[in-house]
Coordinates of N, CA, C and O in Angstrom, one line a residue:
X2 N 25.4 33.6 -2.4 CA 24.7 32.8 -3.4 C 23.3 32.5 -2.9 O 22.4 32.2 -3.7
X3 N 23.1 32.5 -1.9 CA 21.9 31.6 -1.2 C 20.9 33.1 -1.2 O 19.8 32.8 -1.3
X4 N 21.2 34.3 -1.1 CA 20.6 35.3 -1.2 C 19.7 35.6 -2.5 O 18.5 35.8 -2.8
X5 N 21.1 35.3 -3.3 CA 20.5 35.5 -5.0 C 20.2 34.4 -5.2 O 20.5 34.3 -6.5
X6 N 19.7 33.3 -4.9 CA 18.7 32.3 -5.3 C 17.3 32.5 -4.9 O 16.2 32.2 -5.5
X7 N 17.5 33.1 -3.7 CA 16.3 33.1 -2.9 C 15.6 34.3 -3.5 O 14.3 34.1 -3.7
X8 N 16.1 35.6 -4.1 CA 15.7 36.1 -5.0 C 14.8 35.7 -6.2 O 13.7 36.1 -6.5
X9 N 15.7 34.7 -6.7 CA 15.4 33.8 -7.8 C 14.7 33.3 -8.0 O 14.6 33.0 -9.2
X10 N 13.5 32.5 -6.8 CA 12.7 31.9 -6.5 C 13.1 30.8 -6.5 O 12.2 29.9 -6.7
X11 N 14.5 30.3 -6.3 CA 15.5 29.3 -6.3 C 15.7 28.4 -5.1 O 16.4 29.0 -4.2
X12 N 15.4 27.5 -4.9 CA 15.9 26.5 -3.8 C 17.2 25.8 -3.7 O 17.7 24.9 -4.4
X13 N 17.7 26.4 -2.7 CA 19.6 25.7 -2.9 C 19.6 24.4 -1.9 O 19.5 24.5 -0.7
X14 N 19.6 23.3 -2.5 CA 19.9 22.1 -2.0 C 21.1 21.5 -1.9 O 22.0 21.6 -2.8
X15 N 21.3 20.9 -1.1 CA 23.0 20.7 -0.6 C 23.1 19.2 -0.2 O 22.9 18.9 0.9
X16 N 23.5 18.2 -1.3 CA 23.6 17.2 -0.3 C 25.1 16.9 0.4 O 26.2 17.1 -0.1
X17 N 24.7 16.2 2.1 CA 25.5 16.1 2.9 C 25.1 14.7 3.1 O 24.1 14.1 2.9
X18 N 26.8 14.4 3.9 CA 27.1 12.9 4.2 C 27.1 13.3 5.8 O 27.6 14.3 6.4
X19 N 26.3 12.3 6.3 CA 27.0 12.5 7.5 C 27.0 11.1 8.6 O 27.2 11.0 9.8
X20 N 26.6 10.1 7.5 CA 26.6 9.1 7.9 C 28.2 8.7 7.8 O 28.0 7.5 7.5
X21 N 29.1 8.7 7.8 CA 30.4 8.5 7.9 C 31.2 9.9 7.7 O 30.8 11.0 7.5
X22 N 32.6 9.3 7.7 CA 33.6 10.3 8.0 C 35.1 9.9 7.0 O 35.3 8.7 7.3
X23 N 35.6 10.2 6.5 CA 37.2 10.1 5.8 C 38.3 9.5 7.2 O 38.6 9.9 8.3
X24 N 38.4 8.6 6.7 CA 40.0 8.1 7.6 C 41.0 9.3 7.5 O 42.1 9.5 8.1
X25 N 40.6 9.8 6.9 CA 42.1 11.1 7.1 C 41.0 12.8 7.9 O 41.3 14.0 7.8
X26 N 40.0 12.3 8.3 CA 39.2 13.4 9.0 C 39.4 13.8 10.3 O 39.4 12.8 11.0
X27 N 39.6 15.0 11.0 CA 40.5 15.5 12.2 C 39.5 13.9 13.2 O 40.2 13.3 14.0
X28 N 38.7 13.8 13.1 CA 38.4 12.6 14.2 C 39.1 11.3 14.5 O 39.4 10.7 15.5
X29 N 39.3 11.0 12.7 CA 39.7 9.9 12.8 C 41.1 9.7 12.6 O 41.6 8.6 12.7
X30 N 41.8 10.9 12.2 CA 43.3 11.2 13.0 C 43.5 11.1 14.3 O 44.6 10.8 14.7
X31 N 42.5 11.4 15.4 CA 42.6 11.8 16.7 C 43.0 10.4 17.3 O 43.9 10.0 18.0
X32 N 41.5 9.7 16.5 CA 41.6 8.3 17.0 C 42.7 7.6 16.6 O 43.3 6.9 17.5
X33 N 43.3 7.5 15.2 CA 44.7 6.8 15.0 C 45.5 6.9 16.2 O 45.7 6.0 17.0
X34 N 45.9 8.0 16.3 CA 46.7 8.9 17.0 C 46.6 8.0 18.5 O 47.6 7.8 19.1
X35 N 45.6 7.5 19.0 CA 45.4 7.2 20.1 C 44.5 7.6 21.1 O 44.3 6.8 22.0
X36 N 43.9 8.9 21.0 CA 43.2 9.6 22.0 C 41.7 8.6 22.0 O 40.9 8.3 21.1
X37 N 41.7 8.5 22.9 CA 40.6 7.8 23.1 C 39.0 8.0 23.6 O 38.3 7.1 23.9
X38 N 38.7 9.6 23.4 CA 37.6 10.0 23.4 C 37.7 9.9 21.7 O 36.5 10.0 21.3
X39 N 38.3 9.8 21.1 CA 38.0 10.2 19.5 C 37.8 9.0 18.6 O 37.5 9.1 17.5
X40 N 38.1 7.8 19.4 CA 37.9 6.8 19.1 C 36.4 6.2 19.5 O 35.9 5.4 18.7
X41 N 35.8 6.5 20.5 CA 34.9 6.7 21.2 C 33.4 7.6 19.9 O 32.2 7.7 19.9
X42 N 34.2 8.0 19.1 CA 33.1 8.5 18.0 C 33.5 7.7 17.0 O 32.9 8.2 16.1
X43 N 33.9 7.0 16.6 CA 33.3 5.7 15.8 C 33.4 4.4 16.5 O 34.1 4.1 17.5
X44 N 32.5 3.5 15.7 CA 32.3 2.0 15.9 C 34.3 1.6 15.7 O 35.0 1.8 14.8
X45 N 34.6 1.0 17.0 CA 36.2 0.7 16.7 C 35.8 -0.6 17.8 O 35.1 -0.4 18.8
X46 N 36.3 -1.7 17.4 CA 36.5 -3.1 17.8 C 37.9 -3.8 18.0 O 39.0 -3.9 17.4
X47 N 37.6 -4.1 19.0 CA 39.1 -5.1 19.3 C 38.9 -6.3 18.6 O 39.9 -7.0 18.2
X48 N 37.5 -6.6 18.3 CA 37.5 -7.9 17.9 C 35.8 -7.8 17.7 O 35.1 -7.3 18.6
X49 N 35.5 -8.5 16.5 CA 33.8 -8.8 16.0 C 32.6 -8.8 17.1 O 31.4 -8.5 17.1
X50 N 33.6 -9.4 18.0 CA 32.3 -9.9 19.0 C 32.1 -8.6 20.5 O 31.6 -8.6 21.6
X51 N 32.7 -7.9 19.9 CA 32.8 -6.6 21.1 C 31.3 -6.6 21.0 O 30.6 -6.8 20.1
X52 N 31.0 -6.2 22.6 CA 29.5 -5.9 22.9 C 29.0 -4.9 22.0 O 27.9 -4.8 21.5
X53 N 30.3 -3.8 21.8 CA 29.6 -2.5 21.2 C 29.0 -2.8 19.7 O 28.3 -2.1 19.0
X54 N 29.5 -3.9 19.6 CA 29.2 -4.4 18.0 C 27.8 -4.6 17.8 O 27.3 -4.5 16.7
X55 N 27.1 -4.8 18.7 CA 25.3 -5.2 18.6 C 25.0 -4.1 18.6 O 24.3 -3.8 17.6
X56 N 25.2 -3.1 19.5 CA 24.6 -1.4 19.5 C 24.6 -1.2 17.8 O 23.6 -1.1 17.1
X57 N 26.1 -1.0 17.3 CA 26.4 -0.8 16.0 C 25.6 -1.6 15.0 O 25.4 -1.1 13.9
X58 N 25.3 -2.4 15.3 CA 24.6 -3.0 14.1 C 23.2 -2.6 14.3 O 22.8 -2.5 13.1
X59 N 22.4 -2.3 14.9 CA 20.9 -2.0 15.3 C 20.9 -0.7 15.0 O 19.9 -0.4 14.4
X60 N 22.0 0.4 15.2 CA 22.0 1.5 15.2 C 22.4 2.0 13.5 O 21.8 2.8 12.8
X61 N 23.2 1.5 13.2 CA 23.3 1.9 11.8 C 22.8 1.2 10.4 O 23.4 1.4 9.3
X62 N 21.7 0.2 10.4 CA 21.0 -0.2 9.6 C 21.2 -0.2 8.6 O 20.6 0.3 7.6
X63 N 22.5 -1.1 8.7 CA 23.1 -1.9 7.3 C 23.0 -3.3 7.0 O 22.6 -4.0 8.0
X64 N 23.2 -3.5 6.4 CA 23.3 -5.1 6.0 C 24.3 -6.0 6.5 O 25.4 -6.0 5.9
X65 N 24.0 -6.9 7.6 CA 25.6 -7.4 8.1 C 25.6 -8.9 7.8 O 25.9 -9.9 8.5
X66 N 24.9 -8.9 6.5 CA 25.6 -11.0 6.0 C 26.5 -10.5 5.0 O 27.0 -11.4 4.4
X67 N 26.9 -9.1 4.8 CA 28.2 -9.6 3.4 C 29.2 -8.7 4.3 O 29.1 -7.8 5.2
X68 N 30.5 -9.4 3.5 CA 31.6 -9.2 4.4 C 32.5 -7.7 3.6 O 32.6 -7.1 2.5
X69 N 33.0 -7.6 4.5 CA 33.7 -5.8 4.2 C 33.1 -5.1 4.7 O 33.0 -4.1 4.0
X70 N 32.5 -5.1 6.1 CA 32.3 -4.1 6.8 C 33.0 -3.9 7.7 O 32.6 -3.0 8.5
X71 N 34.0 -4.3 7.9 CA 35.2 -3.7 8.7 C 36.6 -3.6 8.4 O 36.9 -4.5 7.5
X72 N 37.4 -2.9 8.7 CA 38.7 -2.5 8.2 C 39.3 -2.5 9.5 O 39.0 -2.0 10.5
X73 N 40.3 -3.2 9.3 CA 41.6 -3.0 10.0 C 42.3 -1.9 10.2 O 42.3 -1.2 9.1
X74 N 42.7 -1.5 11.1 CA 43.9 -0.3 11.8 C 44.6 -0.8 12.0 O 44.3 -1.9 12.6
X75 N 46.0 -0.6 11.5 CA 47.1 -0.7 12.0 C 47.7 -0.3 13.4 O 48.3 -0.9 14.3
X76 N 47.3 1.5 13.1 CA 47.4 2.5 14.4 C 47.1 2.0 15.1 O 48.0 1.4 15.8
X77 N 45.7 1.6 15.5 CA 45.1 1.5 16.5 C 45.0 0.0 17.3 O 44.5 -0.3 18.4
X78 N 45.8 -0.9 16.3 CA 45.4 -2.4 16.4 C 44.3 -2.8 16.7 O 44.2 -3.8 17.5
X79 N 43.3 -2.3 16.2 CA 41.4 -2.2 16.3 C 40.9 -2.8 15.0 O 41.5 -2.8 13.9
X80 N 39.5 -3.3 15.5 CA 38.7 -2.9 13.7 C 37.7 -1.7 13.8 O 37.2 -1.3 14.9
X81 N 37.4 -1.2 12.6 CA 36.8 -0.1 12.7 C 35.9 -0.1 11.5 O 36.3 0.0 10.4
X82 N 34.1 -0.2 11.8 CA 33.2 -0.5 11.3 C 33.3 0.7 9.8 O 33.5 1.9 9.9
X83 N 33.2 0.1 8.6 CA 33.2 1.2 7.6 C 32.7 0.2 6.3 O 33.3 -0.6 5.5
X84 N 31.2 0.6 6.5 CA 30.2 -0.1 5.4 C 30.6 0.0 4.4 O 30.9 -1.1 3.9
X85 N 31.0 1.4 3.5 CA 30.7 1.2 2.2 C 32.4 1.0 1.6 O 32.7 0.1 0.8
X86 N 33.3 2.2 2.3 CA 34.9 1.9 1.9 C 35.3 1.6 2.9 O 34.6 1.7 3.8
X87 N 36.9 1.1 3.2 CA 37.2 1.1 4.0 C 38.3 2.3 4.6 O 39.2 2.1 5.5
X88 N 38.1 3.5 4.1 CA 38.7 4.7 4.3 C 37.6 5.5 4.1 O 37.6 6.4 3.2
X89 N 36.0 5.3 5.0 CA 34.7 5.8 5.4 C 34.4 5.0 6.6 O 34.0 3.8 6.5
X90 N 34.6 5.7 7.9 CA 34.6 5.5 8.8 C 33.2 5.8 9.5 O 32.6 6.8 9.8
X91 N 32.9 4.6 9.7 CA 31.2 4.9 10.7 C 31.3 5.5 12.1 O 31.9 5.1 13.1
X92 N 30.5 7.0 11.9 CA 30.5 7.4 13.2 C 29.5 6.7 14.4 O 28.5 6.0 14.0
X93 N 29.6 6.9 15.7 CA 29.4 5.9 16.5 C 28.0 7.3 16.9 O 27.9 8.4 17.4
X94 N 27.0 6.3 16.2 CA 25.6 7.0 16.3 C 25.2 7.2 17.9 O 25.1 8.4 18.1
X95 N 24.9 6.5 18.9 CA 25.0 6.7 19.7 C 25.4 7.1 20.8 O 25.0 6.7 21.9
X96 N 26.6 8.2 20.5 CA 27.6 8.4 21.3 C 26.9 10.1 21.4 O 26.9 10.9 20.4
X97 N 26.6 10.6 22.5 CA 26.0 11.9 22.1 C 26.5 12.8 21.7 O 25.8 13.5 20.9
X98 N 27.9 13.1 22.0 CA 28.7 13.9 21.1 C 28.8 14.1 19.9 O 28.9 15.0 19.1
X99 N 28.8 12.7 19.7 CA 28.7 12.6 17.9 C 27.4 12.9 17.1 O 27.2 13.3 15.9
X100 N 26.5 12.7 18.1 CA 24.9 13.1 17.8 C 25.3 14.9 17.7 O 25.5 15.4 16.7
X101 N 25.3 15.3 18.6 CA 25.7 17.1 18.7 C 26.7 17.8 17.7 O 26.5 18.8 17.1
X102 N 27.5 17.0 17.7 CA 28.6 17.4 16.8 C 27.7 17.4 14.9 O 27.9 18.3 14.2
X103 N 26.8 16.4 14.6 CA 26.0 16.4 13.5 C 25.3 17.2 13.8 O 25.6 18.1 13.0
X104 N 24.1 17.7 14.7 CA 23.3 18.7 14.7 C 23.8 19.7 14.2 O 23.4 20.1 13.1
X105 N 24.9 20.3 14.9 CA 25.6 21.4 14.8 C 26.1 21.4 13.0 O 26.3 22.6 12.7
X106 N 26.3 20.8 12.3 CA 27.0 20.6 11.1 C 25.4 21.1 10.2 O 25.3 22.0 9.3
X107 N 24.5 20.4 10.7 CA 22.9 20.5 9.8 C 22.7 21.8 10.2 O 22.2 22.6 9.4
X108 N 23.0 22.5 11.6 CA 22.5 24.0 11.7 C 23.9 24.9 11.1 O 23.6 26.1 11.2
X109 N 24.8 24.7 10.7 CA 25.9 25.5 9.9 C 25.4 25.7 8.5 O 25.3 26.8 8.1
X110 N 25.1 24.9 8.1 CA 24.8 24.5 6.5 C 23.3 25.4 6.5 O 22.9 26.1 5.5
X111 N 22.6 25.1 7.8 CA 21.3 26.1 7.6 C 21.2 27.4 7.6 O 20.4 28.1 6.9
X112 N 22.1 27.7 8.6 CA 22.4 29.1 8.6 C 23.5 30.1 7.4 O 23.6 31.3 7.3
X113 N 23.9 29.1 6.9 CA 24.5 29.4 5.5 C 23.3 29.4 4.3 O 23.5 29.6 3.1
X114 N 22.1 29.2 4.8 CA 20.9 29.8 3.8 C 20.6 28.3 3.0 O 19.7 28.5 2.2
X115 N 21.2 27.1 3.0 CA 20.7 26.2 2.4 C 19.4 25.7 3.2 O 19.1 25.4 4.4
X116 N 18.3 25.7 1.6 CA 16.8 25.5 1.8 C 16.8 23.8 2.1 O 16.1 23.5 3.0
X117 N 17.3 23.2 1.7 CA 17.0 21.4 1.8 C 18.5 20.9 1.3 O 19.2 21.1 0.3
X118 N 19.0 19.7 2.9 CA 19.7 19.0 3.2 C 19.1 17.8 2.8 O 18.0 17.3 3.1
X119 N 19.9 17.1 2.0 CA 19.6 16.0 1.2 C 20.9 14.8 1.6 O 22.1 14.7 1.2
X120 N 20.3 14.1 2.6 CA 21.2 13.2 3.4 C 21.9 12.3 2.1 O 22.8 11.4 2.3

């Protein structure tokens, strides 16, 4: 498709999420699950006042005076930061893997010939 657009004089734009992730996404199965490098790629709290919670707030530049930004785990007996639903799981922006692992997602989508990624 991306061939015969480009023929076309057609620009194929793709918008991507990659500001969060699905509770049912191989990550955040990993982390239910227990594995704890996978937990380690999202914002996950034992409790509000976890240190990592300030990182997370500075880093993902949302709004934190209204409430429902976090969701309870049962699995995990954690909270786990998720701005908009609570089955959209904030990935842990500062975690480098998780930075890499996005790179890599924006160069798949490039190399599949999409002209403009529309966050």
């Amino acid at each position: 498709m991306a061939d015969e657009f480009r023929k076309a004089r057609i620009l194929l734009v793709h918008d991507i999420i990659l500001n969060h992730t699905s509770d049912e996404h191989a990550w955040a199965q990993k982390a239910k699950a227990g594995e704890t490098h996978y937990q380690d790629y999202y914002y996950i709290f034992r409790r509000s006042a976890d240190s990592r919670y300030l990182r997370a707030k500075h880093a993902a530049g949302v709004p934190w005076n209204r409430s429902g930004n976090f969701t309870w785990s049962g699995e995990m007996q954690r909270w786990v930061m998720s701005v908009f639903h609570h089955y959209q799981w904030e990935p842990e922006l500062l975690n480098p893997e998780v930075l890499i692992q996005i790179v890599d997602i924006i160069l798949f989508w490039a190399n599949q010939g999409v002209d403009v990624l529309r966050p």
